[in-house]
mmCIF file of C-alpha atoms in Angstrom:
data_model
loop_
_atom_site.group_PDB
_atom_site.id
_atom_site.type_symbol
_atom_site.label_atom_id
_atom_site.label_comp_id
_atom_site.label_asym_id
_atom_site.label_seq_id
_atom_site.Cartn_x
_atom_site.Cartn_y
_atom_site.Cartn_z
ATOM 1 C CA MET A 1 0.000 0.000 0.000
ATOM 2 C CA ASP A 2 1.289 3.494 -0.851
ATOM 3 C CA ILE A 3 0.979 6.853 0.834
ATOM 4 C CA LYS A 4 1.130 9.678 -1.675
ATOM 5 C CA ASN A 5 1.672 13.395 -1.231
ATOM 6 C CA ILE A 6 -0.418 16.161 -2.748
ATOM 7 C CA TYR A 7 1.650 15.983 -5.946
ATOM 8 C CA GLY A 8 0.836 12.298 -6.439
ATOM 9 C CA ASN A 9 4.347 11.172 -5.527
ATOM 10 C CA VAL A 10 4.668 8.044 -3.402
ATOM 11 C CA ILE A 11 6.242 9.023 -0.085
ATOM 12 C CA TYR A 12 5.926 5.683 1.689
ATOM 13 C CA THR A 13 5.293 2.103 0.564
ATOM 14 C CA SER A 14 4.354 -0.821 2.785
ATOM 15 C CA PRO A 15 3.243 -4.423 2.355
ATOM 16 C CA ALA A 16 0.439 -3.635 4.834
ATOM 17 C CA THR A 17 -3.078 -4.196 3.562
ATOM 18 C CA THR A 18 -4.806 -1.202 5.198
ATOM 19 C CA MET A 19 -4.066 2.484 5.153
ATOM 20 C CA LYS A 20 -4.124 2.519 8.955
ATOM 21 C CA ASP A 21 -1.413 -0.143 9.180
ATOM 22 C CA THR A 22 0.607 1.627 6.489
ATOM 23 C CA VAL A 23 0.412 4.976 8.300
ATOM 24 C CA VAL A 24 1.228 3.443 11.698
ATOM 25 C CA GLU A 25 4.241 1.662 10.192
ATOM 26 C CA ALA A 26 5.401 4.862 8.472
ATOM 27 C CA VAL A 27 5.119 6.817 11.721
ATOM 28 C CA SER A 28 6.962 4.134 13.705
ATOM 29 C CA LYS A 29 9.815 4.330 11.195
ATOM 30 C CA GLY A 30 9.943 8.135 11.345
ATOM 31 C CA ALA A 31 8.723 8.643 7.776
ATOM 32 C CA ASP A 32 8.164 12.205 6.640
ATOM 33 C CA LEU A 33 4.409 12.415 6.066
ATOM 34 C CA ARG A 34 4.286 16.135 5.384
ATOM 35 C CA SER A 35 1.649 16.855 2.748
ATOM 36 C CA ALA A 36 0.469 13.223 2.797
ATOM 37 C CA VAL A 37 -2.992 12.643 1.367
ATOM 38 C CA LEU A 38 -4.888 10.677 4.014
ATOM 39 C CA SER A 39 -8.365 12.026 3.348
ATOM 40 C CA ASP A 40 -11.162 9.761 4.566
ATOM 41 C CA ALA A 41 -8.632 7.280 6.031
ATOM 42 C CA ASP A 42 -9.809 5.056 8.871
ATOM 43 C CA LEU A 43 -7.155 5.796 11.501
ATOM 44 C CA ARG A 44 -9.183 4.809 14.559
ATOM 45 C CA ASP A 45 -6.920 3.944 17.496
ATOM 46 C CA ALA A 46 -3.797 4.456 15.365
ATOM 47 C CA VAL A 47 -0.586 5.280 17.198
ATOM 48 C CA LEU A 48 0.479 8.510 15.506
ATOM 49 C CA SER A 49 2.524 9.865 18.384
ATOM 50 C CA GLY A 50 5.317 12.100 17.096
ATOM 51 C CA ALA A 51 4.116 11.948 13.478
ATOM 52 C CA ASP A 52 5.168 14.777 11.173
ATOM 53 C CA LEU A 53 1.816 15.535 9.548
ATOM 54 C CA ARG A 54 2.452 19.178 8.687
ATOM 55 C CA GLY A 55 0.263 20.126 5.754
ATOM 56 C CA ALA A 56 -1.234 16.631 5.551
ATOM 57 C CA TYR A 57 -4.698 16.177 4.092
ATOM 58 C CA LEU A 58 -6.703 14.418 6.790
ATOM 59 C CA SER A 59 -10.096 15.782 5.802
ATOM 60 C CA GLY A 60 -12.776 13.256 6.634
ATOM 61 C CA ALA A 61 -10.288 10.942 8.376
ATOM 62 C CA ASP A 62 -11.593 8.965 11.337
ATOM 63 C CA LEU A 63 -9.162 9.707 14.183
ATOM 64 C CA ARG A 64 -11.300 8.433 17.048
ATOM 65 C CA GLY A 65 -9.013 7.074 19.739
ATOM 66 C CA ALA A 66 -5.867 7.883 17.735
ATOM 67 C CA ASP A 67 -2.787 8.795 19.766
ATOM 68 C CA LEU A 68 -1.831 12.202 18.375
ATOM 69 C CA SER A 69 0.490 13.133 21.245
ATOM 70 C CA ASP A 70 3.424 15.158 19.952
ATOM 71 C CA ALA A 71 2.150 14.813 16.376
ATOM 72 C CA ASP A 72 2.861 17.944 14.337
ATOM 73 C CA LEU A 73 -0.404 18.973 12.683
ATOM 74 C CA ARG A 74 0.522 22.518 11.707
ATOM 75 C CA GLY A 75 -1.227 23.414 8.475
ATOM 76 C CA ALA A 76 -2.985 20.041 8.255
ATOM 77 C CA ASP A 77 -6.424 19.985 6.662
ATOM 78 C CA LEU A 78 -8.636 18.387 9.314
ATOM 79 C CA ARG A 79 -12.027 19.554 8.062
ATOM 80 C CA ASP A 80 -14.640 16.885 8.624
ATOM 81 C CA ALA A 81 -12.075 14.693 10.400
ATOM 82 C CA VAL A 82 -13.623 12.838 13.310
ATOM 83 C CA LEU A 83 -12.301 12.904 16.875
ATOM 84 C CA SER A 84 -13.759 11.454 20.026
ATOM 85 C CA GLY A 85 -14.905 13.967 22.557
ATOM 86 C CA ALA A 86 -14.520 13.382 26.279
ATOM 87 C CA GLU A 87 -18.030 11.959 26.331
ATOM 88 C CA GLY A 88 -17.100 9.476 23.609
ATOM 89 C CA ASN A 89 -19.269 11.039 20.927
ATOM 90 C CA LYS A 90 -18.147 11.107 17.345
ATOM 91 C CA LYS A 91 -17.401 14.750 16.556
ATOM 92 C CA LYS A 92 -16.483 16.265 13.206
ATOM 93 C CA ILE A 93 -13.993 19.116 13.124
ATOM 94 C CA ALA A 94 -15.223 22.271 11.417
ATOM 95 C CA THR A 95 -11.869 24.039 11.783
ATOM 96 C CA MET A 96 -8.907 24.149 14.104
ATOM 97 C CA ARG A 97 -5.611 25.876 14.795
ATOM 98 C CA VAL A 98 -2.436 24.219 16.055
ATOM 99 C CA PHE A 99 0.152 26.228 17.955
ATOM 100 C CA THR A 100 3.709 25.363 18.864
ATOM 101 C CA GLY A 101 6.341 27.379 20.631
ATOM 102 C CA ILE A 102 3.972 29.112 23.053
ATOM 103 C CA TYR A 103 4.170 26.278 25.574
ATOM 104 C CA ALA A 104 6.192 23.095 26.030
ATOM 105 C CA TYR A 105 3.594 21.064 24.093
ATOM 106 C CA GLN A 106 1.303 21.570 21.136
ATOM 107 C CA VAL A 107 -1.834 23.548 21.780
ATOM 108 C CA TRP A 108 -4.991 23.145 19.705
ATOM 109 C CA ALA A 109 -8.022 25.381 19.393
ATOM 110 C CA VAL A 110 -10.857 23.374 17.807
ATOM 111 C CA LEU A 111 -14.344 24.178 16.578
ATOM 112 C CA PHE A 112 -16.454 21.084 15.963
ATOM 113 C CA GLU A 113 -19.372 21.028 13.527
ATOM 114 C CA ASP A 114 -21.790 20.804 16.464
ATOM 115 C CA GLY A 115 -20.565 24.251 17.571
ATOM 116 C CA SER A 116 -18.614 23.015 20.592
ATOM 117 C CA ARG A 117 -15.225 24.584 21.171
ATOM 118 C CA TRP A 118 -12.329 22.644 22.616
ATOM 119 C CA VAL A 119 -8.730 23.307 23.630
ATOM 120 C CA ARG A 120 -5.962 20.746 23.789
ATOM 121 C CA MET A 121 -3.024 21.510 26.076
ATOM 122 C CA GLY A 122 -0.474 18.728 25.603
ATOM 123 C CA CYS A 123 -2.377 15.511 26.353
ATOM 124 C CA LEU A 124 -5.387 17.243 27.960
ATOM 125 C CA PHE A 125 -8.204 17.765 25.433
ATOM 126 C CA LYS A 126 -11.361 19.322 26.853
ATOM 127 C CA SER A 127 -14.315 21.491 25.913
ATOM 128 C CA LEU A 128 -14.199 25.122 27.020
ATOM 129 C CA ASP A 129 -16.963 24.298 29.518
ATOM 130 C CA GLU A 130 -14.842 21.516 31.021
ATOM 131 C CA TRP A 131 -11.808 23.793 31.177
ATOM 132 C CA GLU A 132 -13.964 26.388 32.949
ATOM 133 C CA GLU A 133 -14.943 23.819 35.593
ATOM 134 C CA ILE A 134 -11.419 22.537 36.169
ATOM 135 C CA GLY A 135 -9.442 25.737 35.629
ATOM 136 C CA ILE A 136 -6.143 25.682 33.776
ATOM 137 C CA ARG A 137 -4.188 26.292 36.981
ATOM 138 C CA LYS A 138 -5.608 23.144 38.610
ATOM 139 C CA SER A 139 -5.562 20.844 35.574
ATOM 140 C CA ASN A 140 -2.064 19.368 35.814
ATOM 141 C CA LEU A 141 -0.610 20.145 39.227
ATOM 142 C CA SER A 142 1.948 17.335 39.166
ATOM 143 C CA GLN A 143 3.736 18.840 36.172
ATOM 144 C CA TYR A 144 2.604 22.471 36.447
ATOM 145 C CA PRO A 145 2.060 23.470 40.087
ATOM 146 C CA ASP A 146 0.043 26.646 40.582
ATOM 147 C CA ASP A 147 3.027 28.402 42.132
ATOM 148 C CA GLY A 148 3.360 31.583 40.086
ATOM 149 C CA SER A 149 6.538 30.293 38.410
ATOM 150 C CA GLU A 150 7.347 31.304 34.852
ATOM 151 C CA LYS A 151 6.600 27.735 33.724
ATOM 152 C CA CYS A 152 3.134 27.919 35.289
ATOM 153 C CA GLU A 153 2.392 31.389 33.947
ATOM 154 C CA GLN A 154 3.560 30.482 30.441
ATOM 155 C CA ARG A 155 1.080 27.599 30.421
ATOM 156 C CA VAL A 156 -1.717 29.885 31.620
ATOM 157 C CA ARG A 157 -0.908 32.428 28.880
ATOM 158 C CA ALA A 158 -0.833 29.685 26.229
ATOM 159 C CA PHE A 159 -4.227 28.429 27.388
ATOM 160 C CA GLU A 160 -5.773 31.906 27.402
ATOM 161 C CA TYR A 161 -4.494 32.483 23.870
ATOM 162 C CA ALA A 162 -5.878 29.133 22.662
ATOM 163 C CA LYS A 163 -9.203 29.796 24.394
ATOM 164 C CA GLN A 164 -9.551 33.149 22.627
ATOM 165 C CA GLU A 165 -8.633 31.529 19.296
ATOM 166 C CA ALA A 166 -11.230 28.796 19.896
ATOM 167 C CA LEU A 167 -13.868 31.449 20.545
ATOM 168 C CA LEU A 168 -12.936 33.273 17.331
ATOM 169 C CA LEU A 169 -12.977 30.211 15.074
ATOM 170 C CA LYS A 170 -15.650 30.151 12.398
ATOM 171 C CA ALA A 171 -16.713 27.208 10.276
ATOM 172 C CA GLU A 172 -15.226 27.542 6.810
#
């Protein structure tokens, strides 16, 4: 099975019989999947941790349960891609923004087609309502104690920025 880029060039080949297995293998081998065309791919529960998916076409992909920790999704087309929400519902992405460099981990601002707005801070992915209940300062005390340190305050600033971006997102 082949993974092609937007120009139609094969960027990874595998003897695997499914796109999911091909993508997981490519990621495990550190393949460069920038600009890969993975539209409508069934990637449920795929281990994509650390994948370089900058500019990849993942529109309509099913990413429910996929491990996207440390995956680089900058510029990726995720319209109509499906993620699992905290309540386990299938949710389609209307639009999203991915930020790096404002915090130790990637930060996502996401607008789902159902109108719900979510923020991902590292491995924590929650709706704005859930974040409001928990509070960013209390959400990861083992790694980010609420102690007024620069590390803590940088995380708070990154969250506030992502929250504002999530609120400004409009379906395209």
